Amino acid sequence: MRDLWEAFTGFLRTFGALQLFLLRLIVESPRVLMRPRLVTQQIFNAGALSLVLIMVCGFFVGAVIGLQGHSNLARFGSEDILGLFSALSLMKELGPVITALLFAGRAGTALASEIGLMRTTDQLSAMEMMAIDPVIRVATPRFLGGAISMPLLTAIFTSVGILGSWVVGVPLLGVDAGAFWSQMQAGVGTADVWEGILKSIVFGLAASLIAVWEGYNAIPTAEGVGRATTRTVVITAVVILVFDFMITAMAISLG
Amino acid sequence: MNADHIVEIEDLHYARGTRPIFSGLNLNIRRGEVTAIMGPSGTGKTTLLRLITGQLVPDRGRIRVDGEWLAGLRRDGLYALRRKIGMLFQNGALLTDLSVYENVAFPLREHYELPERLIRHIVLTKLHAVGLRGAAEMLPTELSGGMARRVALARAMATDPRILIYDEPFVGLDPISMGVIVRLVRRMNDALGISSIVVSHDVQEINTVADSSYLISEGKVAASGSPDELSNAPSELVRQFMHGMADGPVPFHFPAPDYTSQLIGNGEGDDDA
C-alpha cells in the first residue's frame, strides 16, 4: 500500500517537473527563435533526415488503404468513393498517428540519446560551468525543431499516402480517376483538415517534449541512456494514442 | 572577509542521501596561487568543486567565491559568477559535434557579439598557448586524452577567467602528456595572474606544481600546508597518503563481516545458505 502511494506521489512529482520543464522551454523559445540557425539545424536533424522514411512509409500505408478500401467498398459497389475514403482516413487518423510514431522511433530516439550522452560525458555540466544554460542552448532548439517538423512531416506523409492510394486504386484496380478526385474534393471539409493539423501539432509538441525530457533527465550511464531511449518510444506511443482518442472525441462532439 | 582569499569555505556540511560527505569543512584558497585539494578516492573532491561552482547546494555552511556568497545568488548571479571561473572536467567534456576550433570559440560566441576576426584571433592564441594550434580543425573524437584536456584548458581560458579549476587533470595520462599538463597549470597561473584549484590524488605531480595543499579525509581538512610541510607531517593519515602506503588509518579492507564466519557460510549476505 505504501509502495503504491509512493509510486503515485512519485508520478505526480515527475509530472509536475515535466510541466515546469515544458514551461521553461516555452518561455525560452522566443529567445532561441532569435537565433534561427540553432533551430533550423534541428529541423534538419529531426525533419529533413526523417523525410525518406516518412515518404516510403506514407506511400505504402496509402497503398494498403487503396487495396483494403477498394476490396471492401467494392462489396457495396461504392469503390468510387475510394479517394474520399483514403483522404479522410489518412488526413484525420493515419497521417498524424503513424507520422508521430515514426517520428518517435527515428527522431525522438536520436534526440533522447544525443542529449543523454551529452549529460553522460559532462557536456551539459561544462556548458553550465561556462554560464551557458543547456536548457536554452541544447533542449529548447531541439524541442522547437521537433515541434515544427512534425506538422510538416505529417502533411508530406498524408500527401504521399493519398498518392499511394491513387496508384493502387486508379491505374491498377481501375477506379475512375475523375470520381477518385472529385469525391475527395466534395467530401473533405475544412474541419477535417483542421482536425489533422491540430493532431499533428499536439503530437509534435508531445513527442518532442518527451524525447528532450527523457534525454535531459537520463541517468548518466550507458544503461541510463539506453533506458531513456526506450522510454521515449514507449511513452510517446502511449501518449500519442491517448491524445488521438481525446482529440477525436472532442472533434466529433464539437462537429 | 579576507581580500587575499578568492574562495572561502566555512563549516561546510553536505550529505549524499544519508551518507555524509563533508562535516564541518573549513578551507581558504589564496589569490594568485595554485592550491591543491587532495584526498583518497571517494572523499568527495569532485563534489567539493561542484559546491564551489554552485552546481550543488550545501546542507549547512557558507561558501564565498571572489567576494560573493553563493547562497545569496539567483541563477543570473550564479551565471555571472561562473563567467569568472574556468573549469576543466576530468574527461575534457568537449562538445563532440563541434571541431576543436569551434569548441574554444563556443563560450565566446555564446556570450559576446564579436567580429569573426577577433574570435579567430582569440581562439588561435589560446590554442597556441596549449600547443594545439595545428589541431584546430580536428574533431574531439580524433584527439588523445591528453590533447582533449589541453583543448578543454584552452576553452576554459577563452573568456579569461580569474579562477581555473582542474578536476583530476593528471588521471590516465602518459608521462609526457602529464608533464605537459603540469607545466601548463603552472604557466597559466603565473602568466595570466589567476588563481588555480587542482583536485588530484597524484601526490608526486601535484607537489611539483602546488603552492599549498589541502588533504581532505572523512569530511574535514586533515592537513594543510606547503608540499614540504605535508610530506613531513606527523599525522599517520597524512604519511599514509603522501607516501602511498597500502594500509594505515585508511584501512586496506572495506568494512566487511567477519572473514572466517563468512567463508564457513553462516555469515550474513550469503545468498545460497
PDB file of N, CA, C and O in Angstrom, chain A residues 62-111:
ATOM      1  N   GLY A  62      -0.623   4.358 -47.678  1.00  0.00           N
ATOM      2  CA  GLY A  62      -1.641   4.781 -48.637  1.00  0.00           C
ATOM      3  C   GLY A  62      -2.025   3.654 -49.582  1.00  0.00           C
ATOM      4  O   GLY A  62      -3.210   3.426 -49.868  1.00  0.00           O
ATOM      5  N   ALA A  63      -1.019   2.903 -50.042  1.00  0.00           N
ATOM      6  CA  ALA A  63      -1.272   1.816 -50.971  1.00  0.00           C
ATOM      7  C   ALA A  63      -2.146   0.743 -50.331  1.00  0.00           C
ATOM      8  O   ALA A  63      -3.072   0.208 -50.963  1.00  0.00           O
ATOM      9  N   VAL A  64      -1.876   0.421 -49.078  1.00  0.00           N
ATOM     10  CA  VAL A  64      -2.676  -0.576 -48.371  1.00  0.00           C
ATOM     11  C   VAL A  64      -4.109  -0.093 -48.217  1.00  0.00           C
ATOM     12  O   VAL A  64      -5.064  -0.858 -48.402  1.00  0.00           O
ATOM     13  N   ILE A  65      -4.268   1.185 -47.907  1.00  0.00           N
ATOM     14  CA  ILE A  65      -5.626   1.718 -47.794  1.00  0.00           C
ATOM     15  C   ILE A  65      -6.333   1.608 -49.133  1.00  0.00           C
ATOM     16  O   ILE A  65      -7.534   1.298 -49.214  1.00  0.00           O
ATOM     17  N   GLY A  66      -5.577   1.863 -50.193  1.00  0.00           N
ATOM     18  CA  GLY A  66      -6.161   1.722 -51.523  1.00  0.00           C
ATOM     19  C   GLY A  66      -6.679   0.311 -51.753  1.00  0.00           C
ATOM     20  O   GLY A  66      -7.808   0.106 -52.200  1.00  0.00           O
ATOM     21  N   LEU A  67      -5.858  -0.669 -51.384  1.00  0.00           N
ATOM     22  CA  LEU A  67      -6.245  -2.072 -51.561  1.00  0.00           C
ATOM     23  C   LEU A  67      -7.445  -2.438 -50.704  1.00  0.00           C
ATOM     24  O   LEU A  67      -8.462  -2.946 -51.188  1.00  0.00           O
ATOM     25  N   GLN A  68      -7.270  -2.206 -49.387  1.00  0.00           N
ATOM     26  CA  GLN A  68      -8.332  -2.557 -48.445  1.00  0.00           C
ATOM     27  C   GLN A  68      -9.617  -1.815 -48.780  1.00  0.00           C
ATOM     28  O   GLN A  68     -10.705  -2.397 -48.809  1.00  0.00           O
ATOM     29  N   GLY A  69      -9.446  -0.519 -49.010  1.00  0.00           N
ATOM     30  CA  GLY A  69     -10.609   0.312 -49.308  1.00  0.00           C
ATOM     31  C   GLY A  69     -11.337  -0.204 -50.547  1.00  0.00           C
ATOM     32  O   GLY A  69     -12.549  -0.389 -50.524  1.00  0.00           O
ATOM     33  N   HIS A  70     -10.568  -0.504 -51.571  1.00  0.00           N
ATOM     34  CA  HIS A  70     -11.199  -0.945 -52.808  1.00  0.00           C
ATOM     35  C   HIS A  70     -11.941  -2.264 -52.618  1.00  0.00           C
ATOM     36  O   HIS A  70     -13.107  -2.408 -52.973  1.00  0.00           O
ATOM     37  N   SER A  71     -11.257  -3.244 -52.002  1.00  0.00           N
ATOM     38  CA  SER A  71     -11.891  -4.559 -51.900  1.00  0.00           C
ATOM     39  C   SER A  71     -13.111  -4.508 -50.991  1.00  0.00           C
ATOM     40  O   SER A  71     -14.084  -5.218 -51.217  1.00  0.00           O
ATOM     41  N   ASN A  72     -13.098  -3.676 -49.956  1.00  0.00           N
ATOM     42  CA  ASN A  72     -14.257  -3.612 -49.068  1.00  0.00           C
ATOM     43  C   ASN A  72     -15.375  -2.734 -49.621  1.00  0.00           C
ATOM     44  O   ASN A  72     -16.546  -3.065 -49.492  1.00  0.00           O
ATOM     45  N   LEU A  73     -14.975  -1.609 -50.242  1.00  0.00           N
ATOM     46  CA  LEU A  73     -16.004  -0.734 -50.812  1.00  0.00           C
ATOM     47  C   LEU A  73     -16.688  -1.399 -52.002  1.00  0.00           C
ATOM     48  O   LEU A  73     -17.884  -1.192 -52.244  1.00  0.00           O
ATOM     49  N   ALA A  74     -15.911  -2.244 -52.731  1.00  0.00           N
ATOM     50  CA  ALA A  74     -16.468  -2.892 -53.921  1.00  0.00           C
ATOM     51  C   ALA A  74     -17.645  -3.788 -53.554  1.00  0.00           C
ATOM     52  O   ALA A  74     -18.542  -4.010 -54.354  1.00  0.00           O
ATOM     53  N   ARG A  75     -17.636  -4.320 -52.317  1.00  0.00           N
ATOM     54  CA  ARG A  75     -18.744  -5.183 -51.887  1.00  0.00           C
ATOM     55  C   ARG A  75     -20.069  -4.437 -51.888  1.00  0.00           C
ATOM     56  O   ARG A  75     -21.134  -5.028 -51.991  1.00  0.00           O
ATOM     57  N   PHE A  76     -19.985  -3.119 -51.667  1.00  0.00           N
ATOM     58  CA  PHE A  76     -21.207  -2.314 -51.706  1.00  0.00           C
ATOM     59  C   PHE A  76     -21.315  -1.538 -53.004  1.00  0.00           C
ATOM     60  O   PHE A  76     -22.120  -0.627 -53.123  1.00  0.00           O
ATOM     61  N   GLY A  77     -20.436  -1.854 -53.904  1.00  0.00           N
ATOM     62  CA  GLY A  77     -20.461  -1.178 -55.185  1.00  0.00           C
ATOM     63  C   GLY A  77     -20.126   0.298 -55.107  1.00  0.00           C
ATOM     64  O   GLY A  77     -20.574   1.084 -55.944  1.00  0.00           O
ATOM     65  N   SER A  78     -19.371   0.673 -54.067  1.00  0.00           N
ATOM     66  CA  SER A  78     -19.106   2.120 -53.933  1.00  0.00           C
ATOM     67  C   SER A  78     -17.614   2.432 -54.004  1.00  0.00           C
ATOM     68  O   SER A  78     -17.116   3.269 -53.274  1.00  0.00           O
ATOM     69  N   GLU A  79     -16.900   1.717 -54.908  1.00  0.00           N
ATOM     70  CA  GLU A  79     -15.459   1.982 -54.987  1.00  0.00           C
ATOM     71  C   GLU A  79     -15.150   3.382 -55.513  1.00  0.00           C
ATOM     72  O   GLU A  79     -14.026   3.841 -55.423  1.00  0.00           O
ATOM     73  N   ASP A  80     -16.152   4.089 -56.002  1.00  0.00           N
ATOM     74  CA  ASP A  80     -15.922   5.454 -56.469  1.00  0.00           C
ATOM     75  C   ASP A  80     -15.499   6.402 -55.353  1.00  0.00           C
ATOM     76  O   ASP A  80     -14.833   7.400 -55.601  1.00  0.00           O
ATOM     77  N   ILE A  81     -15.916   6.078 -54.117  1.00  0.00           N
ATOM     78  CA  ILE A  81     -15.548   6.988 -53.026  1.00  0.00           C
ATOM     79  C   ILE A  81     -14.198   6.619 -52.425  1.00  0.00           C
ATOM     80  O   ILE A  81     -13.851   7.093 -51.350  1.00  0.00           O
ATOM     81  N   LEU A  82     -13.420   5.798 -53.126  1.00  0.00           N
ATOM     82  CA  LEU A  82     -12.112   5.401 -52.598  1.00  0.00           C
ATOM     83  C   LEU A  82     -11.244   6.618 -52.280  1.00  0.00           C
ATOM     84  O   LEU A  82     -10.579   6.671 -51.245  1.00  0.00           O
ATOM     85  N   GLY A  83     -11.284   7.623 -53.159  1.00  0.00           N
ATOM     86  CA  GLY A  83     -10.469   8.826 -52.932  1.00  0.00           C
ATOM     87  C   GLY A  83     -10.853   9.508 -51.640  1.00  0.00           C
ATOM     88  O   GLY A  83     -10.002   9.868 -50.821  1.00  0.00           O
ATOM     89  N   LEU A  84     -12.149   9.677 -51.436  1.00  0.00           N
ATOM     90  CA  LEU A  84     -12.634  10.309 -50.212  1.00  0.00           C
ATOM     91  C   LEU A  84     -12.251   9.485 -48.985  1.00  0.00           C
ATOM     92  O   LEU A  84     -11.754  10.012 -47.988  1.00  0.00           O
ATOM     93  N   PHE A  85     -12.450   8.185 -49.106  1.00  0.00           N
ATOM     94  CA  PHE A  85     -12.144   7.266 -48.008  1.00  0.00           C
ATOM     95  C   PHE A  85     -10.659   7.369 -47.608  1.00  0.00           C
ATOM     96  O   PHE A  85     -10.333   7.519 -46.437  1.00  0.00           O
ATOM     97  N   SER A  86      -9.771   7.325 -48.609  1.00  0.00           N
ATOM     98  CA  SER A  86      -8.348   7.390 -48.321  1.00  0.00           C
ATOM     99  C   SER A  86      -7.975   8.738 -47.716  1.00  0.00           C
ATOM    100  O   SER A  86      -7.245   8.821 -46.723  1.00  0.00           O
ATOM    101  N   ALA A  87      -8.505   9.798 -48.319  1.00  0.00           N
ATOM    102  CA  ALA A  87      -8.117  11.127 -47.858  1.00  0.00           C
ATOM    103  C   ALA A  87      -8.523  11.341 -46.407  1.00  0.00           C
ATOM    104  O   ALA A  87      -7.739  11.831 -45.598  1.00  0.00           O
ATOM    105  N   LEU A  88      -9.769  10.929 -46.082  1.00  0.00           N
ATOM    106  CA  LEU A  88     -10.225  11.162 -44.708  1.00  0.00           C
ATOM    107  C   LEU A  88      -9.427  10.331 -43.712  1.00  0.00           C
ATOM    108  O   LEU A  88      -8.990  10.827 -42.665  1.00  0.00           O
ATOM    109  N   SER A  89      -9.228   9.048 -44.044  1.00  0.00           N
ATOM    110  CA  SER A  89      -8.540   8.218 -43.048  1.00  0.00           C
ATOM    111  C   SER A  89      -7.085   8.649 -42.893  1.00  0.00           C
ATOM    112  O   SER A  89      -6.547   8.645 -41.777  1.00  0.00           O
ATOM    113  N   LEU A  90      -6.458   9.058 -43.996  1.00  0.00           N
ATOM    114  CA  LEU A  90      -5.066   9.499 -43.873  1.00  0.00           C
ATOM    115  C   LEU A  90      -4.966  10.839 -43.161  1.00  0.00           C
ATOM    116  O   LEU A  90      -4.142  11.031 -42.260  1.00  0.00           O
ATOM    117  N   MET A  91      -5.821  11.752 -43.542  1.00  0.00           N
ATOM    118  CA  MET A  91      -5.729  13.108 -43.019  1.00  0.00           C
ATOM    119  C   MET A  91      -6.048  13.166 -41.533  1.00  0.00           C
ATOM    120  O   MET A  91      -5.370  13.825 -40.761  1.00  0.00           O
ATOM    121  N   LYS A  92      -7.104  12.443 -41.147  1.00  0.00           N
ATOM    122  CA  LYS A  92      -7.576  12.594 -39.766  1.00  0.00           C
ATOM    123  C   LYS A  92      -6.921  11.613 -38.803  1.00  0.00           C
ATOM    124  O   LYS A  92      -6.792  11.917 -37.629  1.00  0.00           O
ATOM    125  N   GLU A  93      -6.554  10.428 -39.261  1.00  0.00           N
ATOM    126  CA  GLU A  93      -6.057   9.426 -38.321  1.00  0.00           C
ATOM    127  C   GLU A  93      -4.636   8.954 -38.637  1.00  0.00           C
ATOM    128  O   GLU A  93      -3.706   9.198 -37.885  1.00  0.00           O
ATOM    129  N   LEU A  94      -4.531   8.260 -39.776  1.00  0.00           N
ATOM    130  CA  LEU A  94      -3.277   7.541 -40.019  1.00  0.00           C
ATOM    131  C   LEU A  94      -2.106   8.489 -40.219  1.00  0.00           C
ATOM    132  O   LEU A  94      -1.003   8.227 -39.739  1.00  0.00           O
ATOM    133  N   GLY A  95      -2.339   9.599 -40.888  1.00  0.00           N
ATOM    134  CA  GLY A  95      -1.250  10.545 -41.124  1.00  0.00           C
ATOM    135  C   GLY A  95      -0.620  11.022 -39.827  1.00  0.00           C
ATOM    136  O   GLY A  95       0.546  10.751 -39.553  1.00  0.00           O
ATOM    137  N   PRO A  96      -1.404  11.717 -39.000  1.00  0.00           N
ATOM    138  CA  PRO A  96      -0.822  12.217 -37.748  1.00  0.00           C
ATOM    139  C   PRO A  96      -0.275  11.102 -36.852  1.00  0.00           C
ATOM    140  O   PRO A  96       0.830  11.227 -36.317  1.00  0.00           O
ATOM    141  N   VAL A  97      -1.031  10.018 -36.684  1.00  0.00           N
ATOM    142  CA  VAL A  97      -0.627   8.993 -35.721  1.00  0.00           C
ATOM    143  C   VAL A  97       0.625   8.255 -36.189  1.00  0.00           C
ATOM    144  O   VAL A  97       1.615   8.151 -35.454  1.00  0.00           O
ATOM    145  N   ILE A  98       0.619   7.768 -37.418  1.00  0.00           N
ATOM    146  CA  ILE A  98       1.781   6.988 -37.864  1.00  0.00           C
ATOM    147  C   ILE A  98       3.006   7.889 -37.994  1.00  0.00           C
ATOM    148  O   ILE A  98       4.120   7.495 -37.644  1.00  0.00           O
ATOM    149  N   THR A  99       2.814   9.109 -38.478  1.00  0.00           N
ATOM    150  CA  THR A  99       3.961  10.018 -38.545  1.00  0.00           C
ATOM    151  C   THR A  99       4.559  10.227 -37.148  1.00  0.00           C
ATOM    152  O   THR A  99       5.779  10.201 -36.971  1.00  0.00           O
ATOM    153  N   ALA A 100       3.684  10.419 -36.158  1.00  0.00           N
ATOM    154  CA  ALA A 100       4.178  10.645 -34.802  1.00  0.00           C
ATOM    155  C   ALA A 100       4.935   9.423 -34.290  1.00  0.00           C
ATOM    156  O   ALA A 100       5.985   9.547 -33.651  1.00  0.00           O
ATOM    157  N   LEU A 101       4.406   8.224 -34.579  1.00  0.00           N
ATOM    158  CA  LEU A 101       5.078   7.014 -34.107  1.00  0.00           C
ATOM    159  C   LEU A 101       6.428   6.843 -34.807  1.00  0.00           C
ATOM    160  O   LEU A 101       7.431   6.502 -34.188  1.00  0.00           O
ATOM    161  N   LEU A 102       6.449   7.100 -36.119  1.00  0.00           N
ATOM    162  CA  LEU A 102       7.717   7.011 -36.847  1.00  0.00           C
ATOM    163  C   LEU A 102       8.686   8.077 -36.349  1.00  0.00           C
ATOM    164  O   LEU A 102       9.886   7.833 -36.192  1.00  0.00           O
ATOM    165  N   PHE A 103       8.150   9.249 -36.087  1.00  0.00           N
ATOM    166  CA  PHE A 103       8.964  10.348 -35.583  1.00  0.00           C
ATOM    167  C   PHE A 103       9.607   9.969 -34.253  1.00  0.00           C
ATOM    168  O   PHE A 103      10.795  10.225 -34.024  1.00  0.00           O
ATOM    169  N   ALA A 104       8.815   9.331 -33.380  1.00  0.00           N
ATOM    170  CA  ALA A 104       9.374   8.909 -32.082  1.00  0.00           C
ATOM    171  C   ALA A 104      10.504   7.909 -32.283  1.00  0.00           C
ATOM    172  O   ALA A 104      11.526   7.967 -31.612  1.00  0.00           O
ATOM    173  N   GLY A 105      10.293   7.002 -33.244  1.00  0.00           N
ATOM    174  CA  GLY A 105      11.320   5.986 -33.467  1.00  0.00           C
ATOM    175  C   GLY A 105      12.564   6.535 -34.133  1.00  0.00           C
ATOM    176  O   GLY A 105      13.681   6.151 -33.801  1.00  0.00           O
ATOM    177  N   ARG A 106      12.397   7.464 -35.068  1.00  0.00           N
ATOM    178  CA  ARG A 106      13.547   7.967 -35.807  1.00  0.00           C
ATOM    179  C   ARG A 106      14.178   9.183 -35.109  1.00  0.00           C
ATOM    180  O   ARG A 106      15.337   9.160 -34.726  1.00  0.00           O
ATOM    181  N   ALA A 107      13.402  10.245 -34.920  1.00  0.00           N
ATOM    182  CA  ALA A 107      13.969  11.490 -34.396  1.00  0.00           C
ATOM    183  C   ALA A 107      13.972  11.522 -32.868  1.00  0.00           C
ATOM    184  O   ALA A 107      14.929  12.003 -32.255  1.00  0.00           O
ATOM    185  N   GLY A 108      12.905  10.976 -32.248  1.00  0.00           N
ATOM    186  CA  GLY A 108      12.811  11.016 -30.786  1.00  0.00           C
ATOM    187  C   GLY A 108      13.954  10.267 -30.131  1.00  0.00           C
ATOM    188  O   GLY A 108      14.605  10.773 -29.211  1.00  0.00           O
ATOM    189  N   THR A 109      14.224   9.068 -30.615  1.00  0.00           N
ATOM    190  CA  THR A 109      15.323   8.298 -30.021  1.00  0.00           C
ATOM    191  C   THR A 109      16.655   9.006 -30.243  1.00  0.00           C
ATOM    192  O   THR A 109      17.507   9.031 -29.360  1.00  0.00           O
ATOM    193  N   ALA A 110      16.825   9.597 -31.433  1.00  0.00           N
ATOM    194  CA  ALA A 110      18.080  10.310 -31.695  1.00  0.00           C
ATOM    195  C   ALA A 110      18.250  11.473 -30.729  1.00  0.00           C
ATOM    196  O   ALA A 110      19.332  11.683 -30.163  1.00  0.00           O
ATOM    197  N   LEU A 111      17.167  12.213 -30.506  1.00  0.00           N
ATOM    198  CA  LEU A 111      17.223  13.341 -29.577  1.00  0.00           C
ATOM    199  C   LEU A 111      17.558  12.877 -28.171  1.00  0.00           C
ATOM    200  O   LEU A 111      18.456  13.408 -27.508  1.00  0.00           O
TER     201      LEU A 111
END
